[in-house]
Coordinates of C-alpha atoms in Angstrom, one line a residue:
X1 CA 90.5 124.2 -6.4
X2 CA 91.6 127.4 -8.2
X3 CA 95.0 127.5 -10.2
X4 CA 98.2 129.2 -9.0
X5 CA 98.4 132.8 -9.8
X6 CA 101.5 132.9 -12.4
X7 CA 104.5 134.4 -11.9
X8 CA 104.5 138.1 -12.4
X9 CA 100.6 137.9 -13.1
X10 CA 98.3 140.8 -11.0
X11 CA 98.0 139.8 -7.3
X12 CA 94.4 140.3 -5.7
X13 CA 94.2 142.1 -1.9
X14 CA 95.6 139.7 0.4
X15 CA 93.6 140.1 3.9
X16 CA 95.4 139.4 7.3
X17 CA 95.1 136.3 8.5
X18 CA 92.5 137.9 11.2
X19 CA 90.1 138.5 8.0
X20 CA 90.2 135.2 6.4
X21 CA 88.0 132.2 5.9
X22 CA 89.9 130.2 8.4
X23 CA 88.4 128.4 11.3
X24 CA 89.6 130.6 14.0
X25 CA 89.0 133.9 12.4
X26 CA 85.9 133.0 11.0
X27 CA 84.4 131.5 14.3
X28 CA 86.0 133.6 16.7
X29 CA 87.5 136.9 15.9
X30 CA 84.9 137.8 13.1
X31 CA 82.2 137.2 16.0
X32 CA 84.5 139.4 18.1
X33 CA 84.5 142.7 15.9
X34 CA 80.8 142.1 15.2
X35 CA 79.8 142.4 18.3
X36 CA 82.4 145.4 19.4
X37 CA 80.3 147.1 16.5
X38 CA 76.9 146.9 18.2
X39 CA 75.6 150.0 20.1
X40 CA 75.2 147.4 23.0
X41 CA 78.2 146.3 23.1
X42 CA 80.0 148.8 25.4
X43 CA 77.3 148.7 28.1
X44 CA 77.2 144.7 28.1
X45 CA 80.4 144.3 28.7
X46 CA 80.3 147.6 31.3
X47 CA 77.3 145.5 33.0
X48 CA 79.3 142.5 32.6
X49 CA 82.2 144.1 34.5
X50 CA 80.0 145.6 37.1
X51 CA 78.2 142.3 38.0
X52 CA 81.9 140.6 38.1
X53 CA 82.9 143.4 40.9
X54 CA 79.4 142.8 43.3
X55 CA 80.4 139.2 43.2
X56 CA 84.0 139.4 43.8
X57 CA 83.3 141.9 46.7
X58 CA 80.6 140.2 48.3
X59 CA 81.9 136.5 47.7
X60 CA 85.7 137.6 49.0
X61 CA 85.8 141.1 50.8
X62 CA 89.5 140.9 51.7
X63 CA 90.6 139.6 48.3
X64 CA 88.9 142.3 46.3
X65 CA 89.7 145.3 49.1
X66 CA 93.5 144.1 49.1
X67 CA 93.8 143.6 45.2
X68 CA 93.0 147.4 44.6
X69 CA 94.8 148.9 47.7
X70 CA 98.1 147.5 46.4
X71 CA 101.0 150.0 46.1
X72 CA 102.5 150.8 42.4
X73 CA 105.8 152.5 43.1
X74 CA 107.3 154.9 39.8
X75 CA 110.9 155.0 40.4
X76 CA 113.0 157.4 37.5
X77 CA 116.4 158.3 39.7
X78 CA 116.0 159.5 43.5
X79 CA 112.4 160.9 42.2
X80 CA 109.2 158.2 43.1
X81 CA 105.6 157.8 43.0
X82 CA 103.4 155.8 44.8
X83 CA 99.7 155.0 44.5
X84 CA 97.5 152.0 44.8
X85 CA 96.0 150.5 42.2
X86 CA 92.1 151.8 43.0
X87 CA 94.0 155.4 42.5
X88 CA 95.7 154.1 39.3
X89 CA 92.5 153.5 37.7
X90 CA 90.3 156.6 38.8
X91 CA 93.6 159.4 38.2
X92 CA 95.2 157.9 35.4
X93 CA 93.2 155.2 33.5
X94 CA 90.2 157.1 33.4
X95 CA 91.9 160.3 31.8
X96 CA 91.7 158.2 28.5
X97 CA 87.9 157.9 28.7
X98 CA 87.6 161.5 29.8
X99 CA 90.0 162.2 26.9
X100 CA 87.4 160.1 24.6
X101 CA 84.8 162.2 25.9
X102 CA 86.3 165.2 25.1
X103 CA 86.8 164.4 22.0
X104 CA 83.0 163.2 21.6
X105 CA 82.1 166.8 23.0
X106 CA 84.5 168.7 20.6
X107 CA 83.1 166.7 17.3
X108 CA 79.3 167.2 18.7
X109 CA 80.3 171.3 19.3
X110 CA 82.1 171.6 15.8
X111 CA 80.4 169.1 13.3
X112 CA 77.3 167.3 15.0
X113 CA 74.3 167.3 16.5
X114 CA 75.3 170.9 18.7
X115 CA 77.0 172.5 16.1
X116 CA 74.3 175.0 14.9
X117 CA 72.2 177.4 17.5
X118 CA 68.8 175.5 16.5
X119 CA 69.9 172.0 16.6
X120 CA 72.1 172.7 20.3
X121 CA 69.1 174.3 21.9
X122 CA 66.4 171.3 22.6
X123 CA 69.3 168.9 23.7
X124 CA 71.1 171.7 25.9
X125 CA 67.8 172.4 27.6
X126 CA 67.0 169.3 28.3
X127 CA 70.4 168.4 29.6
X128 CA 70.6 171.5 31.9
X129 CA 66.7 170.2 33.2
X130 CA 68.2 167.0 33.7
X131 CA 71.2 168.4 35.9
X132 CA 69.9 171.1 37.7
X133 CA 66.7 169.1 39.0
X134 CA 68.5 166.0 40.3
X135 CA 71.3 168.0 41.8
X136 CA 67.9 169.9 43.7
X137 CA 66.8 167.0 44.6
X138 CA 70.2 165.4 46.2
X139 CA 70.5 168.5 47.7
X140 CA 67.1 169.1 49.7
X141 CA 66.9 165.4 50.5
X142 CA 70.9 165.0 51.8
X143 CA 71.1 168.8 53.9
X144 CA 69.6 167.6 57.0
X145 CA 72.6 165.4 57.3
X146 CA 75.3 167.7 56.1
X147 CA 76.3 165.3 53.8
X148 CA 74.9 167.3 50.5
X149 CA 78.5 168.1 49.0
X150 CA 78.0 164.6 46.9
X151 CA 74.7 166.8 45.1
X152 CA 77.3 166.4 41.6
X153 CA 76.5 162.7 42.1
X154 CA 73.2 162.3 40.0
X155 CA 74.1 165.0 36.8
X156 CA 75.5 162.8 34.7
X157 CA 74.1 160.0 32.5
X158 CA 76.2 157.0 31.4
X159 CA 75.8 156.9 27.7
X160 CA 77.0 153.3 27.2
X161 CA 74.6 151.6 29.2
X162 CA 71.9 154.2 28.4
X163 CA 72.7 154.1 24.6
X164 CA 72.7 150.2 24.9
X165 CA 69.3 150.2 26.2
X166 CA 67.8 152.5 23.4
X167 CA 69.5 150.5 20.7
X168 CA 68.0 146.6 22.3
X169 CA 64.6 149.1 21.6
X170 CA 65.2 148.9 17.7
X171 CA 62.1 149.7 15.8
X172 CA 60.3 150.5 18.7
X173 CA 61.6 153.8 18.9
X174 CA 62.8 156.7 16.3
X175 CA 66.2 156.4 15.2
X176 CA 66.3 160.6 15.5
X177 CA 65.7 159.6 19.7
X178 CA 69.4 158.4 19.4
X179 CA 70.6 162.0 18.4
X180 CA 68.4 163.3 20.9
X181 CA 69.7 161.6 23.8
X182 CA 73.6 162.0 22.2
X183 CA 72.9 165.1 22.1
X184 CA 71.8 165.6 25.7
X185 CA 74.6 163.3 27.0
X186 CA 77.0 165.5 25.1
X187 CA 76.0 168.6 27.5
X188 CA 75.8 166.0 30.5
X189 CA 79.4 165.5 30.1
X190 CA 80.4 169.0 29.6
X191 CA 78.8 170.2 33.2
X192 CA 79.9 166.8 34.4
X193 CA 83.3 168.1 33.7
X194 CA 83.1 171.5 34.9
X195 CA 81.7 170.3 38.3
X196 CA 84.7 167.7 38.9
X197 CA 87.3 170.5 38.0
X198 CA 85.4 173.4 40.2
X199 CA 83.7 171.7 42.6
X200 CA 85.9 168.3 43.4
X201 CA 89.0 170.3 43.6
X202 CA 91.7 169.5 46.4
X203 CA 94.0 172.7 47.5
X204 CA 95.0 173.6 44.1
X205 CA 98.7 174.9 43.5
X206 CA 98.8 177.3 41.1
X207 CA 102.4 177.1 39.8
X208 CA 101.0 173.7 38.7
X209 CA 98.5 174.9 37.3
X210 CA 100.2 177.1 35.7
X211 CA 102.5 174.5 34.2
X212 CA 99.4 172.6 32.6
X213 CA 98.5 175.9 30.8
X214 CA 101.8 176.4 29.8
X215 CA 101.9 172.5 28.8
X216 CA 98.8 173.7 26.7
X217 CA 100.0 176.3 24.8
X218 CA 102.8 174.6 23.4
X219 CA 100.8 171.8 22.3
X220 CA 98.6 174.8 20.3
X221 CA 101.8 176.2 19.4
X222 CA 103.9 173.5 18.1
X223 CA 100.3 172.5 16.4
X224 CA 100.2 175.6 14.1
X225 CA 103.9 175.6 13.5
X226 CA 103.0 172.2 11.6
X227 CA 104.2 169.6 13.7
X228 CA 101.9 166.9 13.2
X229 CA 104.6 164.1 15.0
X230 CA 102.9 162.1 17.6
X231 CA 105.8 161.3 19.6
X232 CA 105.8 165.3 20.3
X233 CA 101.9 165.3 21.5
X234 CA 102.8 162.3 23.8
X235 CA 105.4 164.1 25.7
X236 CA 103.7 167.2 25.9
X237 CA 100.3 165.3 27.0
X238 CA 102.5 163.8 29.4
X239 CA 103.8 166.7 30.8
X240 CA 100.3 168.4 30.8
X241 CA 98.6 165.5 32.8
X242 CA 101.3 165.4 35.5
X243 CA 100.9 168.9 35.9
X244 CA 97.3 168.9 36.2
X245 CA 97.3 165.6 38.8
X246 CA 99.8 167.9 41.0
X247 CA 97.7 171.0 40.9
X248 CA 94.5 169.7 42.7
X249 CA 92.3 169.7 39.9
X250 CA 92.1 166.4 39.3
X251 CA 94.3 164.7 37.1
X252 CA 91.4 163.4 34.2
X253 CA 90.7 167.0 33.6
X254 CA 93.6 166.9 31.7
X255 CA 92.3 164.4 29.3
X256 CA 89.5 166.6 28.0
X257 CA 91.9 170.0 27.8
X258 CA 93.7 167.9 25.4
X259 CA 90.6 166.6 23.6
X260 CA 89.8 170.1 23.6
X261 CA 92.8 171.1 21.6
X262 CA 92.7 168.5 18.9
X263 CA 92.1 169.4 15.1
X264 CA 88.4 168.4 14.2
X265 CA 89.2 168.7 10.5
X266 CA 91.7 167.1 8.4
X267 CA 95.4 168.9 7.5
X268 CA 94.7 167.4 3.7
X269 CA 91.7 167.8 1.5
X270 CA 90.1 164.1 0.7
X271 CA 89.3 165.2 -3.1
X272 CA 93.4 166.4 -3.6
X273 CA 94.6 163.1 -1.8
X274 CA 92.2 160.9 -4.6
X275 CA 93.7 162.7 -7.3
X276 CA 97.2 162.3 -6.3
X277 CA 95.9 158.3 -5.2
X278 CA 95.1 158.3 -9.3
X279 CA 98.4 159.5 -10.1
X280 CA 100.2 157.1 -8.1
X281 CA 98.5 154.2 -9.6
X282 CA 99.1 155.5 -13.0
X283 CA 102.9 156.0 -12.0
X284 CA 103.6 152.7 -10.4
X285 CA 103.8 149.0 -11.4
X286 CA 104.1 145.8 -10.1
X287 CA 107.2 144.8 -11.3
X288 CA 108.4 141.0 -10.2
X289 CA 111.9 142.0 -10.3
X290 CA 111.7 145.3 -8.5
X291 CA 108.6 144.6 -5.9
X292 CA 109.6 147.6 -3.8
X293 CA 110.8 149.5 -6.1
X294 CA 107.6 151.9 -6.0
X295 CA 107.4 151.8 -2.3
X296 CA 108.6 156.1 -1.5
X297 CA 105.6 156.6 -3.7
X298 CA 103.0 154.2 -1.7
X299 CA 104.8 155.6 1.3
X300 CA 104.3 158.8 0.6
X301 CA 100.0 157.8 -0.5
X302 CA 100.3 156.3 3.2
X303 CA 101.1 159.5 4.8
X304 CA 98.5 161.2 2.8
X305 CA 95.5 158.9 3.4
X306 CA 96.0 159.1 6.9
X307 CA 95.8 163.3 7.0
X308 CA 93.2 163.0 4.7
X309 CA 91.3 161.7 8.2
X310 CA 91.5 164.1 10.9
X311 CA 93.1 164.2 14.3
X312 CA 90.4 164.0 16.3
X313 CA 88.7 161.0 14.1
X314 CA 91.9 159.4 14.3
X315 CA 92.4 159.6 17.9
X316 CA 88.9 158.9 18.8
X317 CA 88.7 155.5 16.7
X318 CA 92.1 154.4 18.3
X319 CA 90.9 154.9 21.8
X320 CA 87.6 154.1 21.6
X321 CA 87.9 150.4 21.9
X322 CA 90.4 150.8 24.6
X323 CA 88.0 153.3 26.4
X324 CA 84.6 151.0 26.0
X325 CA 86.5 147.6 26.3
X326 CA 89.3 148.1 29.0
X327 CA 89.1 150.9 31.1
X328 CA 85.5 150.9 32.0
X329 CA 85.3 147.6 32.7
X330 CA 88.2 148.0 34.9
X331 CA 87.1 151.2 36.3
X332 CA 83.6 149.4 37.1
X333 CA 85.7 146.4 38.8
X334 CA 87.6 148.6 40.9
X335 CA 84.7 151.4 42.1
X336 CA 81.4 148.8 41.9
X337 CA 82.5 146.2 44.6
X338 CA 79.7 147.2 46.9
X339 CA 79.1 144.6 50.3
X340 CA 75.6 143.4 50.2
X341 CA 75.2 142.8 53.5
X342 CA 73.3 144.0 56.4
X343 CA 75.9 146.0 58.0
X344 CA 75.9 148.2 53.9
X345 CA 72.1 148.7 54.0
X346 CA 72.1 149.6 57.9
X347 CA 74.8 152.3 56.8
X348 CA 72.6 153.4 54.2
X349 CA 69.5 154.0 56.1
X350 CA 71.5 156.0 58.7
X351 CA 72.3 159.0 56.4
X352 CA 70.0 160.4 53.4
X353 CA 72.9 159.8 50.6
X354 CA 71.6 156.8 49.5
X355 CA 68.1 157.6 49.5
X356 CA 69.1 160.9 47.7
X357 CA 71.2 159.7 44.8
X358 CA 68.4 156.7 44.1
X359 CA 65.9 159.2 43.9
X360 CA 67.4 162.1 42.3
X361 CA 68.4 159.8 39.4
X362 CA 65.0 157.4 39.1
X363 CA 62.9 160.8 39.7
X364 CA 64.8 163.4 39.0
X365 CA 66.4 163.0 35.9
X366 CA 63.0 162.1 34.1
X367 CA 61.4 165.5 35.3
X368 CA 64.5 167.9 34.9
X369 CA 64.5 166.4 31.5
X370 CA 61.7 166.7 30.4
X371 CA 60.7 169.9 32.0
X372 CA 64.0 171.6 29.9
X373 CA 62.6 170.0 26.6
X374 CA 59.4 171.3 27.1
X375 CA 60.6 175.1 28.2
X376 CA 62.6 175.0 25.0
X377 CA 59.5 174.0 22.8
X378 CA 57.2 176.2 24.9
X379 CA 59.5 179.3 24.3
X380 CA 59.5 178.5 20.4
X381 CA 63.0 177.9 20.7
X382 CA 62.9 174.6 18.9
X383 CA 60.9 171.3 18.4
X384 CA 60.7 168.0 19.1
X385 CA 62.6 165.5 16.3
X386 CA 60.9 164.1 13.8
X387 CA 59.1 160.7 14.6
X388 CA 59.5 161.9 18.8
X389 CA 56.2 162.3 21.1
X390 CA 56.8 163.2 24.3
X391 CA 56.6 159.8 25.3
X392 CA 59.3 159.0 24.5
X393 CA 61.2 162.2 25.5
X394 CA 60.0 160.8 29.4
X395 CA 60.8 157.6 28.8
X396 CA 64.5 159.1 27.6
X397 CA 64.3 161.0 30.4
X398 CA 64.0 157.6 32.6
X399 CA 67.3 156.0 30.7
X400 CA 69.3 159.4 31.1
X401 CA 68.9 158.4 35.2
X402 CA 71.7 155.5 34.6
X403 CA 74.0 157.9 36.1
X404 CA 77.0 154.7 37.2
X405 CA 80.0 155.4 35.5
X406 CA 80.6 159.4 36.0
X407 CA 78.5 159.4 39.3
X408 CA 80.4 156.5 41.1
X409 CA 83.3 158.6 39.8
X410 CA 82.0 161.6 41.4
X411 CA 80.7 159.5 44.4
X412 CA 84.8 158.9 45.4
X413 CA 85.6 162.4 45.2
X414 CA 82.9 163.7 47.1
X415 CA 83.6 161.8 50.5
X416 CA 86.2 160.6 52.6
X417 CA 83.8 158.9 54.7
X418 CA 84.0 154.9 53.6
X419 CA 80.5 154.5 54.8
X420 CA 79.1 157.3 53.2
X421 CA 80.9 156.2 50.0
X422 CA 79.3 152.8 49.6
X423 CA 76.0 154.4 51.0
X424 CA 76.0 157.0 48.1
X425 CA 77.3 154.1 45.7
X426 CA 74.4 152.0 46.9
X427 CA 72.0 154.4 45.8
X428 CA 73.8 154.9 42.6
X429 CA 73.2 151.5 41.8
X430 CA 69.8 151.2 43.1
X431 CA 68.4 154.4 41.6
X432 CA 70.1 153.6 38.1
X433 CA 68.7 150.3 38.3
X434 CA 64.9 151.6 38.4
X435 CA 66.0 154.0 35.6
X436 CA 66.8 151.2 33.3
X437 CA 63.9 149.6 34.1
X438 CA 61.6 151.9 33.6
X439 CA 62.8 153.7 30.8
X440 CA 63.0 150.6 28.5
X441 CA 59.5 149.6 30.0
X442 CA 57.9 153.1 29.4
X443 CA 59.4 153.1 25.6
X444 CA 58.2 149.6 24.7
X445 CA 54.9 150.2 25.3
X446 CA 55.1 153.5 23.6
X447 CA 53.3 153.0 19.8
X448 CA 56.2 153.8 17.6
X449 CA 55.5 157.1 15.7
X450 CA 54.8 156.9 11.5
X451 CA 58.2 157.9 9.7
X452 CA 60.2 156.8 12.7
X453 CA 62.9 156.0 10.5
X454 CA 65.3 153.0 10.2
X455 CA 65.8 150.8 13.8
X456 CA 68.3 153.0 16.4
X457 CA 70.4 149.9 16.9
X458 CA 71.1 149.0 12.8
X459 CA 74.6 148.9 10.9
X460 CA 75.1 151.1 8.4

């Protein structure tokens, strides 16, 4: 057993009780934040969610339809809002993960993988292959019917479970295919977006409208006056969102305007905070009488470490979590309850949505894909990654056709039409099903390439 530390002797770091040795922390927690840090982690638990919702539906209908129509009513004064909780979710919860992904775009467009001409140009082509072909697709298969307005439903790819599948891959694949498809699910998103504010739009009001841009520019404005107060963001973000739910666009737009807004780089310089981290260690002491009495100093070190991070990593490492862990799962339990039963697949062999989004996702996402990666290599514009055949670019192609999230999303905005809404959804699932499947097949049995690099799913 080790001696009492003296009285005024040098105290070691103290963790929190969450990062001891003790039984609890150790056995549970510490298992806990391990596996949050896995690249799997946000599509198992998604899946996990997902699977909870099919069961819950199909094993209690009412229960499940009556949970998520229940009214929340706002009251502030003689002023009220009311929504049920399925709305709750899609309008407000999601505007944090479209928030997240705004923030992923913005750090892709100003420091990562789409910040220079040459590195953007492979994974913007193949993006824009991987959109434009599916959307064909849906289109040409669902006209007949006059039910093609849902064509936005197969453009996106859902990055958590389709990230998730490359990492369980490990050394089977090149760790630069990771990039590669980040890089393509960055563009994904930023059509994604621009089709749910264009397209997807109810009667839009411009006074409201008008609001959220003037919402906007204050948040730019009081941001290069120097206010750096978060309290001030929160109201203004506030204001922006409401502004943007009562305009018609809808309401997670606002999310990724805000994203779009938020510094990439940090308001203090790392190497100037070290030296004045130095100086306050050479200033202070640990004094047994006075044990605060250095604390404006540390206080002041406090404040600078944290703007020696910027905003946007900041914000994006606070939310994350919340986004991977809480409102996907959520969103998934309210928008994946899908009836199995006969009456579901009769409705979806009477009208070409299902049929259209299964196909346009498990087909063609893998051909728009790689068709854009191989104009862009064919036009000299730029070159496969290092360690990447064009293997696995198809079999990337196959995982980018897990369109769930952002196209069951879509799938709700597109039709009124219940039937036609758990038609399209069906095909969602079915068609992004295949894609996992066959994707993860087709990059198995691909020979991994010399100089792949370290495994896609390691630490560090």
């Amino acid at each position: 057993m080790s001696s009492p530390t003296p009285p005024g002797a040098p105290q070691g770091v103290r963790p929190p009780w969450s990062r001891t040795g003790r039984p609890v922390p150790r056995r549970v927690l510490r298992p806990i934040r391990q596996f949050m840090r896995l690249e799997i982690a946000g599509g198992v638990v998604l899946l996990a969610a997902s699977v909870v919702a099919l069961l819950w539906a199909n094993l209690a209908p009412e229960s499940y339809e009556s949970f998520w129509s229940t009214d929340l009513t706002l009251t502030i004064g003689e002023w009220s809002q009311t929504e049920d909780l399925l709305h709750v979710v899609n309008d407000g919860l999601m505007t944090i993960f479209f928030l997240v992904i705004g923030l992923e775009v913005k750090r892709e467009l100003v420091l990562g993988e789409l910040s220079t001409r040459q590195a953007a140009l492979l994974p913007t082509f193949a993006a824009l292959g991987g959109v434009v072909v599916p959307a064909l697709i849906f289109t040409a298969l669902a006209a007949g019917s006059g039910d093609a307005e849902g064509w936005g439903i197969p453009i996106a790819t859902d990055v958590a479970f389709a990230l998730a599948a490359l990492a369980a891959l490990g050394r089977r694949v090149p760790a630069s295919l990771m990039a590669f498809l980040l890089g393509v699910a960055v563009v994904d998103d930023i059509v994604a977006i621009a089709v749910v504010a264009v397209v997807y739009t109810d009667d839009l009001h411009l006074a409201w409208l008008a609001a959220a841009a003037v919402g906007l520019v204050a948040m730019w404005g009081v941001r290069h006056l120097g206010v750096r107060h978060l309290g001030v963001y929160l109201v203004l973000g506030l204001v922006v969102w409401w502004a943007v739910f009562e305009s018609g666009v809808h309401a997670t737009i606002a999310g990724v305007a805000i994203a779009l807004l938020t510094p990439a780089r940090p308001f203090q310089s790392p190497a100037a905070v070290s030296r004045e981290a130095v100086l306050t260690a050479e200033r202070t002491d640990d004094h047994p009488m006075l044990p605060d009495g250095d604390a404006h100093q540390w206080r002041r070190l406090s404040w600078l470490s944290r703007e020696a991070v910027s905003p946007l990593t900041r914000l994006e490492d606070a939310l994350h979590p919340w986004s991977s862990f809480v409102v996907l799962p959520v969103f998934a339990l309210a928008n994946a309850g899908i009836v199995l039963d006969a009456a579901a697949f009769d409705a979806a062999t009477d009208t070409p949505v299902a049929a259209a989004a299964a196909i346009a996702l498990a087909v063609g996402k893998p051909i728009g894909l790689t068709a854009g990666t191989a104009l862009a290599v064919r036009l000299g514009l730029s070159h496969l990654p290092a360690g990447v055949r064009w293997a696995h670019v198809v079999g990337v192609g196959m995982l980018a056709g897990i369109g769930f999230t952002v196209s069951l999303f879509i799938t709700e905005l597109a039709y009124d039409d219940p039937a036609l809404v758990d038609a399209a959804k069906l095909g969602v699932l079915a068609g992004s099903v295949v894609a996992a499947i066959a994707g993860t097949v087709t990059l198995r049995l691909v020979r991994r390439s010399r100089g792949a690099g370290r495994p896609v799913g390691s630490a560090g």
